[in-house]
Coordinates of C-alpha atoms and ligand atoms in Angstrom, one line a residue:
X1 CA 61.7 169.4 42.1
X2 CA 59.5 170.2 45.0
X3 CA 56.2 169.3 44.5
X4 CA 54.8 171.0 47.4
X5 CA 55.8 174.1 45.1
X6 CA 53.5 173.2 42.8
X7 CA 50.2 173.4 45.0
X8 CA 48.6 176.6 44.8
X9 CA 49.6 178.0 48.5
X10 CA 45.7 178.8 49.2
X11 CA 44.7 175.1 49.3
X12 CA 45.8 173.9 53.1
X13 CA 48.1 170.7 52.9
X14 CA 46.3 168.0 55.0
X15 CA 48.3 166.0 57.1
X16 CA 48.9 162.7 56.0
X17 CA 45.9 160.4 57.1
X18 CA 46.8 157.6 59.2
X19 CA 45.2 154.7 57.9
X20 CA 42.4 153.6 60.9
X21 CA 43.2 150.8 63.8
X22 CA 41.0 147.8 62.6
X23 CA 38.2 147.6 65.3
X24 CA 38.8 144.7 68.0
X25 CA 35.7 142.9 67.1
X26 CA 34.2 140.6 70.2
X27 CA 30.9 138.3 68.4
X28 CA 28.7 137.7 71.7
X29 CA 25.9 135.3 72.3
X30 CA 23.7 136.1 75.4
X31 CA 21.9 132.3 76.7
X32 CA 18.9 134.0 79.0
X33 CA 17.2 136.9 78.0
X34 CA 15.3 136.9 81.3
X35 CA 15.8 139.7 83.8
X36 CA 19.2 140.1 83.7
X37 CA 19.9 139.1 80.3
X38 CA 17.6 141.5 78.8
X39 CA 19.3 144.5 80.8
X40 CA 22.7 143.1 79.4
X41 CA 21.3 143.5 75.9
X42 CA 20.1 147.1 76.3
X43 CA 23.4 147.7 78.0
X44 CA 25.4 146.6 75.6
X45 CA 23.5 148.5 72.5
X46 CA 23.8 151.7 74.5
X47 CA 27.5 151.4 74.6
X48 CA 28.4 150.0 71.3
X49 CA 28.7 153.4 69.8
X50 CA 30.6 154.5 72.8
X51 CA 32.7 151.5 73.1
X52 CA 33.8 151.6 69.0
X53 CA 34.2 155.3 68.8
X54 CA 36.8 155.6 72.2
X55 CA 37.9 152.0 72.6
X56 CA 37.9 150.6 69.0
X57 CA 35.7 147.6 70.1
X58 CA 33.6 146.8 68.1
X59 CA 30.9 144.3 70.5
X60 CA 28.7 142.2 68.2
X61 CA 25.5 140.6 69.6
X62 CA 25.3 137.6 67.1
X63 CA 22.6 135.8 69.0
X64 CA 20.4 135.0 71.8
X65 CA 19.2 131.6 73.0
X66 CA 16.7 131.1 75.7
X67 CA 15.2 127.6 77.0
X68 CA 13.2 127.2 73.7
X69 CA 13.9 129.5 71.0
X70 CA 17.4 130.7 69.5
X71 CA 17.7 133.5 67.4
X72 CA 20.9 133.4 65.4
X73 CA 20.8 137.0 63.3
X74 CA 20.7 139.6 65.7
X75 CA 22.9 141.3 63.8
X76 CA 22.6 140.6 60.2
X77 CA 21.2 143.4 58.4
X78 CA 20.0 141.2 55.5
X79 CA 18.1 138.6 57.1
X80 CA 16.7 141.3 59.6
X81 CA 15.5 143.6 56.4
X82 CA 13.9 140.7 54.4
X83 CA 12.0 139.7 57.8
X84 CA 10.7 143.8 57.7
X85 CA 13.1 143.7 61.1
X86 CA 11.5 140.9 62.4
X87 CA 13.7 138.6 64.1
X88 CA 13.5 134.7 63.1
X89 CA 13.3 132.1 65.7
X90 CA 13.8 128.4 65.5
X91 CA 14.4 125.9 68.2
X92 CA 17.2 126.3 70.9
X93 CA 20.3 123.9 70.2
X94 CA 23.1 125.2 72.0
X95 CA 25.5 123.2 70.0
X96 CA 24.8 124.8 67.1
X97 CA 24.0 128.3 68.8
X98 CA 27.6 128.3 69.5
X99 CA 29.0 126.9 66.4
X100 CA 27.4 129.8 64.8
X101 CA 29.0 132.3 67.0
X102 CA 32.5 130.8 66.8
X103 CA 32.0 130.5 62.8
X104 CA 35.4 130.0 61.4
X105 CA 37.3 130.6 64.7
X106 CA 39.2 133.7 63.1
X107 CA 37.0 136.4 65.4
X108 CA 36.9 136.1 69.3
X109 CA 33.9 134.7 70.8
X110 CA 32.1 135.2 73.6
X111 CA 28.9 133.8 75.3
X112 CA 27.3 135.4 77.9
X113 CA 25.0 133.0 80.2
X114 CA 22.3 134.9 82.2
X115 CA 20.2 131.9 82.9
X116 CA 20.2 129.5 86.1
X117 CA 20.5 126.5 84.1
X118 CA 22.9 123.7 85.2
X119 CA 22.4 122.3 81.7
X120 CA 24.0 125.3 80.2
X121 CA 27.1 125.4 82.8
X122 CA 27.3 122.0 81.7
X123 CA 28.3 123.2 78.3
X124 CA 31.1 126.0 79.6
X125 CA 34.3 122.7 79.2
X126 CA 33.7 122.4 75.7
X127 CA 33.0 126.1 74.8
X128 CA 36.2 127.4 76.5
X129 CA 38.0 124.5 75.2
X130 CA 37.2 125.6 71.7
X131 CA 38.3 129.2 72.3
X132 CA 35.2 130.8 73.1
X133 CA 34.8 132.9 76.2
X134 CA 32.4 132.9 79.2
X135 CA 31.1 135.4 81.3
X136 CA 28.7 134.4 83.8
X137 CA 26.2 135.2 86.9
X138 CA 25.2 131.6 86.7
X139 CA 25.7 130.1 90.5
X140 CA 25.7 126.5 89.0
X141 CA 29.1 125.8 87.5
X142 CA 31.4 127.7 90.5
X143 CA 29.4 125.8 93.1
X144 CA 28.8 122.8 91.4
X145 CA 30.5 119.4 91.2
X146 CA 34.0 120.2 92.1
X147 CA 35.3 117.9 89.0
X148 CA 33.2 120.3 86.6
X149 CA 34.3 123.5 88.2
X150 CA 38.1 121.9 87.6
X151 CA 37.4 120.8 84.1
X152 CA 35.9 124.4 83.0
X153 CA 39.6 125.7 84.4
X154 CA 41.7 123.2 82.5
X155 CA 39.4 123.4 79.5
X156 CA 39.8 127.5 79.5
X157 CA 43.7 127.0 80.2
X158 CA 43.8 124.4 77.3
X159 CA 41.6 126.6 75.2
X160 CA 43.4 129.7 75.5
X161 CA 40.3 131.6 77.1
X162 CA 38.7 133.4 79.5
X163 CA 35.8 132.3 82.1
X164 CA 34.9 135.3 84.2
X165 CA 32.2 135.2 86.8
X166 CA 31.9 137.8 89.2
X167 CA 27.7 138.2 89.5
X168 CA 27.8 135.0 90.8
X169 CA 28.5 136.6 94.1
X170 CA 28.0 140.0 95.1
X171 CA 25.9 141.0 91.7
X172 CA 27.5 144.1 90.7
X173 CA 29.9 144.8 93.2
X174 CA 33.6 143.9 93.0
X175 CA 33.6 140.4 95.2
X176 CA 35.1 137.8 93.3
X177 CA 38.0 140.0 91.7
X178 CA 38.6 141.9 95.0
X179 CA 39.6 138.7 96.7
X180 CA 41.6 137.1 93.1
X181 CA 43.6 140.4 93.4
X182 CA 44.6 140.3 96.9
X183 CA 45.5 136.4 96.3
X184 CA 47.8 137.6 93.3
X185 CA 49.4 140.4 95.0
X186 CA 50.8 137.6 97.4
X187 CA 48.0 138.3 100.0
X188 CA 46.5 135.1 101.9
X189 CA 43.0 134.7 102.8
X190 CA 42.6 134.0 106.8
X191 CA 38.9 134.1 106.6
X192 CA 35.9 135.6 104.5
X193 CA 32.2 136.9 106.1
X194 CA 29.6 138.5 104.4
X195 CA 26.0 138.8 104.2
X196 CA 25.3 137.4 100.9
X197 CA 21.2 137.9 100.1
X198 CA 19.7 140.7 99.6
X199 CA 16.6 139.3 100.1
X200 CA 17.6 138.0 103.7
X201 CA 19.3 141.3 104.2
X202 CA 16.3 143.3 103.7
X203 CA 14.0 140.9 105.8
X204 CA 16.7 141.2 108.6
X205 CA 16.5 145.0 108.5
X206 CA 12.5 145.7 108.0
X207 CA 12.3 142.9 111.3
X208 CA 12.1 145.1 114.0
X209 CA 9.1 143.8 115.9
X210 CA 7.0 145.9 114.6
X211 CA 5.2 143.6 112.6
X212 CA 5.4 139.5 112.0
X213 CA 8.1 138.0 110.2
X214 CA 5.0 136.3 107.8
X215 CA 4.2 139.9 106.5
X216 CA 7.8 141.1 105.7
X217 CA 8.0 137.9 104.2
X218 CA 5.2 138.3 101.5
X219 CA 6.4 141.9 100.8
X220 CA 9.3 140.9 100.0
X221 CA 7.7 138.4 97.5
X222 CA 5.3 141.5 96.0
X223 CA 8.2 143.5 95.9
X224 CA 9.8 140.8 93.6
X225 CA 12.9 141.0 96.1
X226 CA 12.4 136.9 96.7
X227 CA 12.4 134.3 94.5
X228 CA 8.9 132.9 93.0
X229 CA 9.0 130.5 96.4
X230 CA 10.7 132.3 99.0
X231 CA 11.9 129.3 100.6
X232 CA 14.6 129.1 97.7
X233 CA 16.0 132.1 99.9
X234 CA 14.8 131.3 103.4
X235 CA 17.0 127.9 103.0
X236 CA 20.1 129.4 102.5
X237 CA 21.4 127.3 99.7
X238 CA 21.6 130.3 97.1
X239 CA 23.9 131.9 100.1
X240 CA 25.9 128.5 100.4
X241 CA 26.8 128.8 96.4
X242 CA 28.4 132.3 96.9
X243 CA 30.4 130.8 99.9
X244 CA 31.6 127.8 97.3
X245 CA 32.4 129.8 94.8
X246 CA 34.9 132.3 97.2
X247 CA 36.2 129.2 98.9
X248 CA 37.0 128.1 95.5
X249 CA 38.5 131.2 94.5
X250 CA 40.8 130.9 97.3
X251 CA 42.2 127.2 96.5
X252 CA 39.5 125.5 98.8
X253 CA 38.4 122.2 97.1
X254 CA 34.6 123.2 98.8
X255 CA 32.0 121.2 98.1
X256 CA 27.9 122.6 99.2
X257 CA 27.3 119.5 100.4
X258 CA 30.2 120.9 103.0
X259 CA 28.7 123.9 104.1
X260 CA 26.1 123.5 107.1
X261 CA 23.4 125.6 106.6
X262 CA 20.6 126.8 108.7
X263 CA 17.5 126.8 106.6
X264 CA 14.9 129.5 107.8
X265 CA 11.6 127.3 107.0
X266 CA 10.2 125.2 109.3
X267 CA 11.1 121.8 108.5
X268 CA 6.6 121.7 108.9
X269 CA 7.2 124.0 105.8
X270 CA 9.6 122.3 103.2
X271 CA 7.8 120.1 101.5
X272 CA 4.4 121.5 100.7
X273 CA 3.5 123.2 98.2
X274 CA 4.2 127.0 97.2
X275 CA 0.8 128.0 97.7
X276 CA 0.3 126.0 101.0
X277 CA 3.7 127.4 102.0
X278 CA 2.8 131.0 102.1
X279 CA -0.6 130.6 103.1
X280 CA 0.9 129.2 106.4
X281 CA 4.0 131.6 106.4
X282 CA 3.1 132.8 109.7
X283 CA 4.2 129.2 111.5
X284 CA 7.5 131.4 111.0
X285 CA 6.5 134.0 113.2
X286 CA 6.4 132.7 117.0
X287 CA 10.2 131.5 116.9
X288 CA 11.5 134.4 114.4
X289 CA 10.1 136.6 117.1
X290 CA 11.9 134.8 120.2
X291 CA 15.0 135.3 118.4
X292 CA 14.6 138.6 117.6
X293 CA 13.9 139.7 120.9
X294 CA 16.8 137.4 122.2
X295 CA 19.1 139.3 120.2
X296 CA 17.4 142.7 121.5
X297 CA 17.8 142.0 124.9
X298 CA 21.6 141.7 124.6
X299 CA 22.0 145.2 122.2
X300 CA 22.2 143.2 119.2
X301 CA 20.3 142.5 116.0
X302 CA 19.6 139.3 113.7
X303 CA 21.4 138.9 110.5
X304 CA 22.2 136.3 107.5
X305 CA 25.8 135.5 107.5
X306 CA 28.1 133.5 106.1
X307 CA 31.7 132.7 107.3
X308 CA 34.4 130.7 106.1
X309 CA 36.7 130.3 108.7
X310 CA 40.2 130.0 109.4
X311 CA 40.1 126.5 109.1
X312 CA 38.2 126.1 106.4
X313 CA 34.9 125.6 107.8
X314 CA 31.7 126.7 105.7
X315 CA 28.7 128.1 107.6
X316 CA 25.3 129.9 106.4
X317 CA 23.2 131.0 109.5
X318 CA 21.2 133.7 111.2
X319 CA 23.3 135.3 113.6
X320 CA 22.9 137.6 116.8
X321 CA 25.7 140.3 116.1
X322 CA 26.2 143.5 118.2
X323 CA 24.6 146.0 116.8
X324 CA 28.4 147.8 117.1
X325 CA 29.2 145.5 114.0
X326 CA 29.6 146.3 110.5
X327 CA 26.8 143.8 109.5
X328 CA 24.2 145.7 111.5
X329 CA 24.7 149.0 109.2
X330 CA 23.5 147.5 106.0
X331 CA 21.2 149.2 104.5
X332 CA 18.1 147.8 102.4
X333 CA 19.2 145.1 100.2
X334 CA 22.9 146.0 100.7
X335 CA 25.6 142.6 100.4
X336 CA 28.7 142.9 102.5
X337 CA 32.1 141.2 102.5
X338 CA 34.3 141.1 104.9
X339 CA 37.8 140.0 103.9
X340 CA 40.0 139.1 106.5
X341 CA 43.6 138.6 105.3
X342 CA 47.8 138.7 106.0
X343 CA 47.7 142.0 105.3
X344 CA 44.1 142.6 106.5
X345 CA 44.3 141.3 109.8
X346 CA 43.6 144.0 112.4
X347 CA 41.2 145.6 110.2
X348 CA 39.1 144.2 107.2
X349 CA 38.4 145.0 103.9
X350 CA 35.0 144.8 103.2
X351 CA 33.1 145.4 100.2
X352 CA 29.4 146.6 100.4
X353 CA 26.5 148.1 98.2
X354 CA 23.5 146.9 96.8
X355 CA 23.8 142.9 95.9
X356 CA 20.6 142.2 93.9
X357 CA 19.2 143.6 91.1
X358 CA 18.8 143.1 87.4
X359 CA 20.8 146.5 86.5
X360 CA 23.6 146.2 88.6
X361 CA 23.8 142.4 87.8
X362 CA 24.3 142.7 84.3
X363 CA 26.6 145.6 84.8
X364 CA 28.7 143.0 87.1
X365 CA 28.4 140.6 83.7
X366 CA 29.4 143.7 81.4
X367 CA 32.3 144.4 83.4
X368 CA 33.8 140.5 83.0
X369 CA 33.1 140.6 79.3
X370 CA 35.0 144.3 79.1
X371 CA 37.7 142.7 80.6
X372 CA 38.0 139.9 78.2
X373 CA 37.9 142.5 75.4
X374 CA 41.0 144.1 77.3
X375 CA 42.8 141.1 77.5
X376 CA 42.6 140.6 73.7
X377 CA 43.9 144.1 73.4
X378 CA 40.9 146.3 73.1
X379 CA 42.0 149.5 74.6
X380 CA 40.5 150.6 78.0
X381 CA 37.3 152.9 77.7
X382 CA 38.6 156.4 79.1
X383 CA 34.6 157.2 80.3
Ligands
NAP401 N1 18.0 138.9 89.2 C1 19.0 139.3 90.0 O1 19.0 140.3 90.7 C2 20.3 138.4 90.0 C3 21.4 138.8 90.9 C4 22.5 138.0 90.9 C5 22.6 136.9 90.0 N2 21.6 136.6 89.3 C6 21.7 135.4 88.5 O2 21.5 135.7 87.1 C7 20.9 134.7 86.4 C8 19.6 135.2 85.7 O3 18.7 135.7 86.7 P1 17.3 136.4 86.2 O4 16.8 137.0 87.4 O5 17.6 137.2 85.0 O6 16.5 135.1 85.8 P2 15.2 135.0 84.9 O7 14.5 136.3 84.7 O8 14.4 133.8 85.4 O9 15.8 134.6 83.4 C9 16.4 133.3 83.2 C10 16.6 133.2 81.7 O10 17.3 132.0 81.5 C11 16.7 131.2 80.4 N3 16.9 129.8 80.5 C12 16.6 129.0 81.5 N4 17.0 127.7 81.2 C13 17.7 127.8 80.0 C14 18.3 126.9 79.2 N5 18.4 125.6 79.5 N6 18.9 127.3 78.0 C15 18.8 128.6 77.7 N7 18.2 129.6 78.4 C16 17.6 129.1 79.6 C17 15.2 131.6 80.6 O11 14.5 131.3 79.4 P3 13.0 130.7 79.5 O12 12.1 132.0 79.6 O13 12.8 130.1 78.1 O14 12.9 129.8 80.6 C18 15.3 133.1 80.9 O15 15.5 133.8 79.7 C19 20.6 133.6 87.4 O16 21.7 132.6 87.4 C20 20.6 134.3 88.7 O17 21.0 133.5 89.8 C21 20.4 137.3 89.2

């Protein structure tokens, strides 16, 4: 008896439905909704649709913590509705900010920390340790105390998850998994240069004697490109943690307290105040300018870099380089890397674009947490 026989022939068969994939669902926390953070969070609700139509991943944003406040039902439809879509607050505890996220332990977790804190990197050990993942443009932890940065590894090893952190160096652009790919391909790192600021970058390319260093200086600051006090980029330590956390990357045990660093402000200069500090910014401006027209007289031009060398030395300084050299065709804010390896020996690979920059950050922390979502299975986004 054929019961196909039996279906009036107008009325088209339909092929058998195949029952649909269960979404890969990733919960996420985001700890910072500052700057970066923020443009995380309106990245991430522009591609959910995207991402669970094409890829079956199904990203949750669960909750967001910053230094205060937590707010633990981003998604919950319920408690969202009964507060008229208001969202509730109550007092940051990142113990329990994570507990929440991790629930039962039966979904995949992931927390996302945009802020600068070295409280919250102190957290990462016991996170990955209990399974939950970590994506990062947080300096702290990678450049931190050497035994932390080895107990977030174990912890992620023992925990059976993944800590990814490529903002930390280069922002958006593809630093820290450039050089962990040529080290798994077999490759070996002979030395690594860059310009790491794009703040420093920028002051090195708007200095061309045209005007004082003082007044490119507080630009930069109305421009936002610095930090709040400048001096946190004039002295070179924020340039230092990007070269600890490559050394790292490349089996260096590192330390900052390793890497000799030219700060740019007057040692006149580091101790006062921030207000006292720029209002006598121009104490900068007599030797800035000897230097700069040093480097002019021998057909070369001032720039930020740092260098690990083939020994293993770690250096953060301004530098006369011919104006021949790769570093002297940056462009605004551009980072550069220059990756001298085995197999790049003669001729370097280097990595350059714009470093800085709230929207290209967070697309650098997007990236890690898509490739966490891949390596639980989530099928690569075609677009
Ligand atoms: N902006 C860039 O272009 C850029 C580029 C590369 C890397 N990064 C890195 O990205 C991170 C964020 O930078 P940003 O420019 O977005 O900074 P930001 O605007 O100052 O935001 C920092 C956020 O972290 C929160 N926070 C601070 N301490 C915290 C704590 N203990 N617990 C929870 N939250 C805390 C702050 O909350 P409160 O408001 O409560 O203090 C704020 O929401 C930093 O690590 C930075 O180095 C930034």
């Amino acid at each position: 008896v054929s019961i196909v026989a039996d279906i009036p022939q107008r009325i088209p068969i339909a092929a058998p439905k195949r029952a649909a994939a269960t979404p890969c669902v990733l919960n996420i926390g985001v700890i910072g909704p500052g700057k970066v953070g923020s443009a995380l969070i309106a990245q991430l609700r522009e591609a959910q649709p995207r991402l669970r139509r094409e890829a079956n991943l199904d990203l949750r944003l669960r909750a967001v913590a910053d230094s205060r406040h937590m707010w633990l039902d981003c998604d919950d439809d319920a408690l969202n509705g009964r507060a008229h879509g208001a969202q509730i607050w109550r007092p940051a505890d990142l113990g329990e900010f994570a507990g929440y996220l991790r629930g039962d332990g039966m979904q995949p977790t992931l927390l996302a920390d945009c802020s600068a804190s070295d409280a919250v990197a102190g957290h990462y050990a016991d996170w990955l340790g209990a399974g939950i993942h970590v994506v990062t443009p947080n300096k702290r932890a990678g450049s931190g105390p050497l035994s932390r940065w080895q107990a977030i590894h174990a912890a992620a090893d023992a925990g059976g998850s993944r800590f990814q952190y490529e903002a930390t160096v280069g922002a958006g652009l593809p630093v820290v998994q450039t050089l962990r790919d040529l080290l798994d391909t077999g490759d070996r790192l002979i030395e690594v240069e860059g310009m790491f600021s794009g703040t420093l970058a920028w002051l090195c390319n708007q200095f061309d004697g045209k005007r004082p260093f003082s007044e490119l200086v507080r630009e930069a600051h109305s421009l936002g490109y610095t930090e709040p006090d400048p001096r946190d980029d004039l002295s070179g330590t924020d340039v230092a943690r990007k070269l600890v956390i490559l050394a790292r990357e490349a089996g260096s045990q590192l330390s900052l307290a390793e890497v000799e660093v030219e700060s740019l402000v007057p040692q006149a200069l580091a101790e006062v105040d921030r207000d006292e500090f720029m209002a006598r910014l121009d104490e900068m401006d007599t030797p800035m300018e000897a230097r700069r027209a040093g480097a002019m007289a021998n057909r070369r031009v001032l720039r930020h870099v740092a260098r690990l060398d083939r020994d293993g030395r770690a250096s953060v300084n301004l530098q006369a380089v011919p104006e021949t050299h790769a570093f002297a065709h940056t462009r605004l804010t551009d980072n550069i890397v220059q990756f001298t390896t085995r197999r790049y020996r003669d001729n370097p690979l280097i990595v350059q674009g714009p470093g800085a920059g709230p929207e290209v950050t967070a697309a650098g922390v997007f990236t890690d947490l898509l490739r966490v979502a891949g390596s639980m299975g989530a099928r690569r986004c075609a677009c």
